[in-house]
mmCIF file of C-alpha atoms in Angstrom:
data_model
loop_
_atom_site.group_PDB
_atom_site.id
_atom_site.type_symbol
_atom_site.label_atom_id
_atom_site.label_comp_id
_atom_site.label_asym_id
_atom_site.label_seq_id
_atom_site.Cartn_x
_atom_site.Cartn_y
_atom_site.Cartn_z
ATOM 1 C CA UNK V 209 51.441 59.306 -90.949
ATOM 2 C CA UNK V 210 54.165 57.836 -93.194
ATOM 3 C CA UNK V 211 55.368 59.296 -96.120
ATOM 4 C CA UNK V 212 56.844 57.222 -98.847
ATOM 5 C CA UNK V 213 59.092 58.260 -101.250
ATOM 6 C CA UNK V 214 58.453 57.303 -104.956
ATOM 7 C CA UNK V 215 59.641 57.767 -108.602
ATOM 8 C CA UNK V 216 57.111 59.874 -111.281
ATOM 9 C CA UNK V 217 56.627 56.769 -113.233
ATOM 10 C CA UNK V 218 55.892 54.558 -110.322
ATOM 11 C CA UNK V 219 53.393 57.148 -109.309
ATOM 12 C CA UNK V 220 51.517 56.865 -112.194
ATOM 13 C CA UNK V 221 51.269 53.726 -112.296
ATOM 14 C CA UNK V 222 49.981 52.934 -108.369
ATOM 15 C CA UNK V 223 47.527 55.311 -109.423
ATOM 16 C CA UNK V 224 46.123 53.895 -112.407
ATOM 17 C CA UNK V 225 46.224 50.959 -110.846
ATOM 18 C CA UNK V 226 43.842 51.991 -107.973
ATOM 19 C CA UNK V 227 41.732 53.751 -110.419
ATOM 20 C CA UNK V 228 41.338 50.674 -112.499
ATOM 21 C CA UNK V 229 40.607 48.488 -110.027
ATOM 22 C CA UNK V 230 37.582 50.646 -108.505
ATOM 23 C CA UNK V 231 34.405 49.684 -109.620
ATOM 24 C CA UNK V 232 31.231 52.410 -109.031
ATOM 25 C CA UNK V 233 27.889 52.517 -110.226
ATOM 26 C CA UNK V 234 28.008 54.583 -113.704
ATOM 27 C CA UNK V 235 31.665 56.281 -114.048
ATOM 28 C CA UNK V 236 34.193 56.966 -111.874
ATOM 29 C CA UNK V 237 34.575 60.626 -111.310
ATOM 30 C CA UNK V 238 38.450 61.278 -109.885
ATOM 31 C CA UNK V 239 40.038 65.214 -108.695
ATOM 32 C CA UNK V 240 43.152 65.645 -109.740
ATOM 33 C CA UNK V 241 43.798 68.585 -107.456
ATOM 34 C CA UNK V 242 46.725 71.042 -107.214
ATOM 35 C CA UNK V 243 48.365 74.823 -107.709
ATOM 36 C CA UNK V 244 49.530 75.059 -111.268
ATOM 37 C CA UNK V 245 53.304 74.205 -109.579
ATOM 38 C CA UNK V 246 52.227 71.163 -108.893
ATOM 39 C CA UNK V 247 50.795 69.720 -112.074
ATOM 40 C CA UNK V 248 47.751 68.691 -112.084
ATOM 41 C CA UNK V 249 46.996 68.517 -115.253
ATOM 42 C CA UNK V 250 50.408 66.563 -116.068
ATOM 43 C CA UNK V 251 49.905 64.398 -113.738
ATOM 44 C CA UNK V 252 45.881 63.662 -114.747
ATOM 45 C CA UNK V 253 47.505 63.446 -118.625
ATOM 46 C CA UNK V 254 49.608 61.157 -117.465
ATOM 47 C CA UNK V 255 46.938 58.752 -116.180
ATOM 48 C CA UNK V 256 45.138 58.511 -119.205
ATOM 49 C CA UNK V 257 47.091 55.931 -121.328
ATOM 50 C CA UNK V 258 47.542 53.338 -118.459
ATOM 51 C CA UNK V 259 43.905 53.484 -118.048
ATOM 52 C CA UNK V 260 42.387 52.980 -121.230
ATOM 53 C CA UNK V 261 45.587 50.259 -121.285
ATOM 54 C CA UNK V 262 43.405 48.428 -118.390
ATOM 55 C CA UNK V 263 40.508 49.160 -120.337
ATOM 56 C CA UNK V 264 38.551 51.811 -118.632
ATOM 57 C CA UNK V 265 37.668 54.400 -120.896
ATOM 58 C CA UNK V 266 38.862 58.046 -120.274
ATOM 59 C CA UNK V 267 37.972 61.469 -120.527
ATOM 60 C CA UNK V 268 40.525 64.427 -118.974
ATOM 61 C CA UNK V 269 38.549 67.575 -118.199
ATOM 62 C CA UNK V 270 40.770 70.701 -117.101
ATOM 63 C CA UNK V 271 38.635 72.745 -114.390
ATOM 64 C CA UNK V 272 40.308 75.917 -116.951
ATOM 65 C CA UNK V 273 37.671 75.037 -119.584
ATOM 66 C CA UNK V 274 35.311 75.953 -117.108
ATOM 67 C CA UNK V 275 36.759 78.830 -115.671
ATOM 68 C CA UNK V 276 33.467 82.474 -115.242
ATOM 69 C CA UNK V 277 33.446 85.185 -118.003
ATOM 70 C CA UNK V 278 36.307 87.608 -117.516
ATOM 71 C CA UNK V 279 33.271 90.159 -116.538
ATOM 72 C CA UNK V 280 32.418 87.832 -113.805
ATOM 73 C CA UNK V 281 35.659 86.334 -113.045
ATOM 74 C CA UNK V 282 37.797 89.770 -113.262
ATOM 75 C CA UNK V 283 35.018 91.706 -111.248
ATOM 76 C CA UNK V 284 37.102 92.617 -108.391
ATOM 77 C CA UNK V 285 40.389 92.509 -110.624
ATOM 78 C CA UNK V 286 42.521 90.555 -112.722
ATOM 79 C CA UNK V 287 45.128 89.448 -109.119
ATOM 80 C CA UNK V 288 42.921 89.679 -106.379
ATOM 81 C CA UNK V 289 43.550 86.212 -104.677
ATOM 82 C CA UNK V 290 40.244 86.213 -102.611
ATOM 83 C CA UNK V 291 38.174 86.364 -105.717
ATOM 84 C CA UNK V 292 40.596 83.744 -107.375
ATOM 85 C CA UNK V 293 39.771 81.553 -104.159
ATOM 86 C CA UNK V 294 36.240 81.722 -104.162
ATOM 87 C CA UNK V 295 34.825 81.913 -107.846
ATOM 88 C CA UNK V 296 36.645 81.885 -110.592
ATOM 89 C CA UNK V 297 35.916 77.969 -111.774
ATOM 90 C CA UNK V 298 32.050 77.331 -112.832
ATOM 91 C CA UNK V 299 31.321 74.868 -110.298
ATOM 92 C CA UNK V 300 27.922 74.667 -111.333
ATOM 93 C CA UNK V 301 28.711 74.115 -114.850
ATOM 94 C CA UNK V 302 30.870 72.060 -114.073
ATOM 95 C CA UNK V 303 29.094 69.854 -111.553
ATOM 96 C CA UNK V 304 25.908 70.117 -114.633
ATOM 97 C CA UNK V 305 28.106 69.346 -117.593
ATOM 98 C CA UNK V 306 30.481 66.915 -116.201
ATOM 99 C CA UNK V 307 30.248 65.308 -112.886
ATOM 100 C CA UNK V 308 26.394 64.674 -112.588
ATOM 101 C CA UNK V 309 25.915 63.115 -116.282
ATOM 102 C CA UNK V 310 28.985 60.355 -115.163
ATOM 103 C CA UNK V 311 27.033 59.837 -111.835
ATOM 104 C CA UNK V 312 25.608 56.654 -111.206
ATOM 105 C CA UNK V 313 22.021 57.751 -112.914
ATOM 106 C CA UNK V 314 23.643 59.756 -115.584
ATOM 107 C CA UNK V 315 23.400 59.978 -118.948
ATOM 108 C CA UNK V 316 26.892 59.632 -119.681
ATOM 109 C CA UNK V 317 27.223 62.331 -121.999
ATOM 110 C CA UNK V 318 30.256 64.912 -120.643
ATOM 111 C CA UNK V 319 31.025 68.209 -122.106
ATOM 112 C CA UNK V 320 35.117 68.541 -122.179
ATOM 113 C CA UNK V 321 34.614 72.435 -121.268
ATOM 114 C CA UNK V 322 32.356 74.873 -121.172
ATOM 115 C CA UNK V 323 34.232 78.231 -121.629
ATOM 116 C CA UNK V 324 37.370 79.513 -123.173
ATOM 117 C CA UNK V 325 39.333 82.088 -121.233
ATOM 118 C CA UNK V 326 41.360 82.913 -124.402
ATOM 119 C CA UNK V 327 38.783 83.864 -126.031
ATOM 120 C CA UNK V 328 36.212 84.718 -123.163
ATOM 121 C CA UNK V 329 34.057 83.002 -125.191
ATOM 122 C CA UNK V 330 32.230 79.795 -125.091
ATOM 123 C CA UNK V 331 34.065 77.155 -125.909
ATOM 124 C CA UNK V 332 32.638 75.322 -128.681
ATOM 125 C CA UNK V 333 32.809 72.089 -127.375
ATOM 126 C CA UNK V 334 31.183 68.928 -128.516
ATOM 127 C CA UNK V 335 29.730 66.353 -125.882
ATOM 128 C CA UNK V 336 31.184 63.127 -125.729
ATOM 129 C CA UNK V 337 29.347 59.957 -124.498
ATOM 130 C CA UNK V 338 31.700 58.439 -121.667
ATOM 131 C CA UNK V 339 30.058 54.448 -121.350
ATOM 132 C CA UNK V 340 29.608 53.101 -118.298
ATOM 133 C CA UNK V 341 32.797 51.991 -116.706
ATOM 134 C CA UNK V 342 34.562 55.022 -117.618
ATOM 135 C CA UNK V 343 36.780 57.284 -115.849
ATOM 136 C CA UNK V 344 36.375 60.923 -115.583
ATOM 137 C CA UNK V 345 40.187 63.000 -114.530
ATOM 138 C CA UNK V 346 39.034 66.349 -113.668
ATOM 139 C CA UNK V 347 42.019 68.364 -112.612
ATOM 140 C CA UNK V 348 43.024 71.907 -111.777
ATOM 141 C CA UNK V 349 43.140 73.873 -108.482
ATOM 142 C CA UNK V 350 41.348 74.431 -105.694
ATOM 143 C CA UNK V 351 38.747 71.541 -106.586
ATOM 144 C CA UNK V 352 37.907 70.298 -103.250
ATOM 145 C CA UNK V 353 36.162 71.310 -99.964
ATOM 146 C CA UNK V 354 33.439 72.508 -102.105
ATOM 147 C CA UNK V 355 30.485 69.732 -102.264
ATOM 148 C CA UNK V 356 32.019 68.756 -105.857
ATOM 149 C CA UNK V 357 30.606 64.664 -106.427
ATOM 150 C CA UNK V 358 34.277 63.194 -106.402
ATOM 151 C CA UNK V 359 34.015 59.820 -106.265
ATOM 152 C CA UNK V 360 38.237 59.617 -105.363
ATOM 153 C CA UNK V 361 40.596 62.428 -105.160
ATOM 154 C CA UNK V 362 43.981 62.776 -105.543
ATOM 155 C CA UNK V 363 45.796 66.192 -103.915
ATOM 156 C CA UNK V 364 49.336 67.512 -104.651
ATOM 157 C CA UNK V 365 50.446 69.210 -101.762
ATOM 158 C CA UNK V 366 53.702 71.785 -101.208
ATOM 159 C CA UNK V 367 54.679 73.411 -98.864
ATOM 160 C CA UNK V 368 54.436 77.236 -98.533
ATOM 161 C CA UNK V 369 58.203 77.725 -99.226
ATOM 162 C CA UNK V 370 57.816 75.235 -102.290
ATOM 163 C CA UNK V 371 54.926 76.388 -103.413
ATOM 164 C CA UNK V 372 56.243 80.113 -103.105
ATOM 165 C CA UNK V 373 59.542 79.050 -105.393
ATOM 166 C CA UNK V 374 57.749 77.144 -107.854
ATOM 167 C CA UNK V 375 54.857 78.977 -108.744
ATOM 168 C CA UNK V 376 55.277 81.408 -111.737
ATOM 169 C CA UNK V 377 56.052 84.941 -111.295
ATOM 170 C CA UNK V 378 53.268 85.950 -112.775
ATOM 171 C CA UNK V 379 50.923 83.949 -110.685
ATOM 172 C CA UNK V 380 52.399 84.945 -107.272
ATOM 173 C CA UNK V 381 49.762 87.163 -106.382
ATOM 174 C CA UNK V 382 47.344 83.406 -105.737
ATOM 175 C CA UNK V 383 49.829 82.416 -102.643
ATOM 176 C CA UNK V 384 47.595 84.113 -100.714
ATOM 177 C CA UNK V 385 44.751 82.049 -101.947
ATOM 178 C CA UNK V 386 46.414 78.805 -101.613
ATOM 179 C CA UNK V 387 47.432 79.999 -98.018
ATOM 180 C CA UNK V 388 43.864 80.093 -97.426
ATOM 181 C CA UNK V 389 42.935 76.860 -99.158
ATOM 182 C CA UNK V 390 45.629 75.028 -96.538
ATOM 183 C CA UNK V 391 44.330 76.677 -93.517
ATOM 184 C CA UNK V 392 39.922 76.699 -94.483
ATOM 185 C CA UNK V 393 39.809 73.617 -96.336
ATOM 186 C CA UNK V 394 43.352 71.507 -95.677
ATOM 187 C CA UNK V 395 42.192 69.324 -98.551
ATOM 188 C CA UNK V 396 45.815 66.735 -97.345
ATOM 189 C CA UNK V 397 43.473 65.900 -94.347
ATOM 190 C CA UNK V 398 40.856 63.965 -96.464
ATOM 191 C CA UNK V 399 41.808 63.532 -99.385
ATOM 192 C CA UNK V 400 42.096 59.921 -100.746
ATOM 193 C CA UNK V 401 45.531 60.368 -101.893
ATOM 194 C CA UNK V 402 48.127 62.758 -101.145
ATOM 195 C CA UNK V 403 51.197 63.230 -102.561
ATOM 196 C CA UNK V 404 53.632 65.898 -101.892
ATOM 197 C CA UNK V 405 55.261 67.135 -104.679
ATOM 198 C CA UNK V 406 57.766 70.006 -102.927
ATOM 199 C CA UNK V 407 60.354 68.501 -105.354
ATOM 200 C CA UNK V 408 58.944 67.416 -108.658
ATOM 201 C CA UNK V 409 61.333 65.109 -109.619
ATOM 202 C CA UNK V 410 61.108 63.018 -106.263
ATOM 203 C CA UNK V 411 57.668 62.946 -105.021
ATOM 204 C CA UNK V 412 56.686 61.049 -101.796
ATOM 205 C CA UNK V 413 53.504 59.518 -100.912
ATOM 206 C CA UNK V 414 52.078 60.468 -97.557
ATOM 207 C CA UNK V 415 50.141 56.931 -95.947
ATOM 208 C CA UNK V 416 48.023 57.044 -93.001
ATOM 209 C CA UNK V 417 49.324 55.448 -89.787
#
């Protein structure tokens, strides 16, 4: 594999650019996936303008709006990384909600999120109808290797010593879990696109062959 350095702004664009230019039956549902130090959510944000520019219509759903109840989510306690790894986003709701109504024989009508963690209450939300043709960013962590209907799928990758010195102090005690998501699920191995990210302000595509 090659990887190929790029600028931020460059990034974006190549990837709007893709994203525009694919054509599926209903909407186009894209992961944005990532640990919080590698900004996934920035990144998905980021796409949004370009593509309604091209004329695809948008809708950015954060995998945090769809995060269990604390009771649920907190069971086993607020920093154990196993139970951070394998439960804390609703991927039923958000498979029910989201990514089967912009399937090719869905309805089109998305719900933005489900559940706020603030709160630990339900979010509120109102549905929005996403028309055919439209492109659905969900982004967060740990969204892949699970069955998720991703119709493309973007991965920011670091390494363990980036990853390690970027993330948050308070949010160290998930390195274990993102250890795990490397070695079970090594989402850089299928993903569509990969980027690596170690340094944010010069990331580098990584191209097959």
């Amino acid at each position: 594999m090659r990887v190929r350095p790029i600028t931020s702004e460059r990034l974006v664009a190549e990837l709007a650019d893709r994203l525009a230019g694919t054509a599926v039956s209903g909407r186009l549902r894209v992961a944005v996936d990532g640990p919080p130090a590698a900004g996934p959510d920035a990144l998905a944000a980021a796409l949004v303008d370009p593509l309604r520019a091209a004329g695809r219509p948008v809708l950015h759903v954060l995998a945090a709006g769809f995060l269990r109840p604390a009771s649920v989510r907190l069971e086993q306690g607020r920093t154990n990384p196993d139970a951070y790894y394998e439960g804390w986003v609703d991927e039923t709701g958000l498979r029910r909600e989201v990514l089967d109504p912009a399937g090719a024989d869905g309805s089109g009508r998305l719900l933005p999120s489900l559940w706020d963690a603030a709160t630990d209450r339900a979010s509120r939300a109102g549905y929005v109808e996403l028309p055919p043709g439209g492109v659905v960013l969900v982004s967060g962590a740990l969204l892949l290797g699970g069955g998720l209907p991703f119709d493309v799928t973007v991965h920011l990758a670091l390494s363990p010593a980036a990853l390690a010195r970027r993330t948050d102090p308070e949010l160290r005690w998930t390195l274990p879990a993102f250890a795990r998501y490397a070695d079970e699920v090594a989402p850089a191995s299928f993903a569509d696109v990969v980027v690596r990210v170690d340094d944010p302000r010069h990331p580098a595509v990584v191209e097959p062959g």
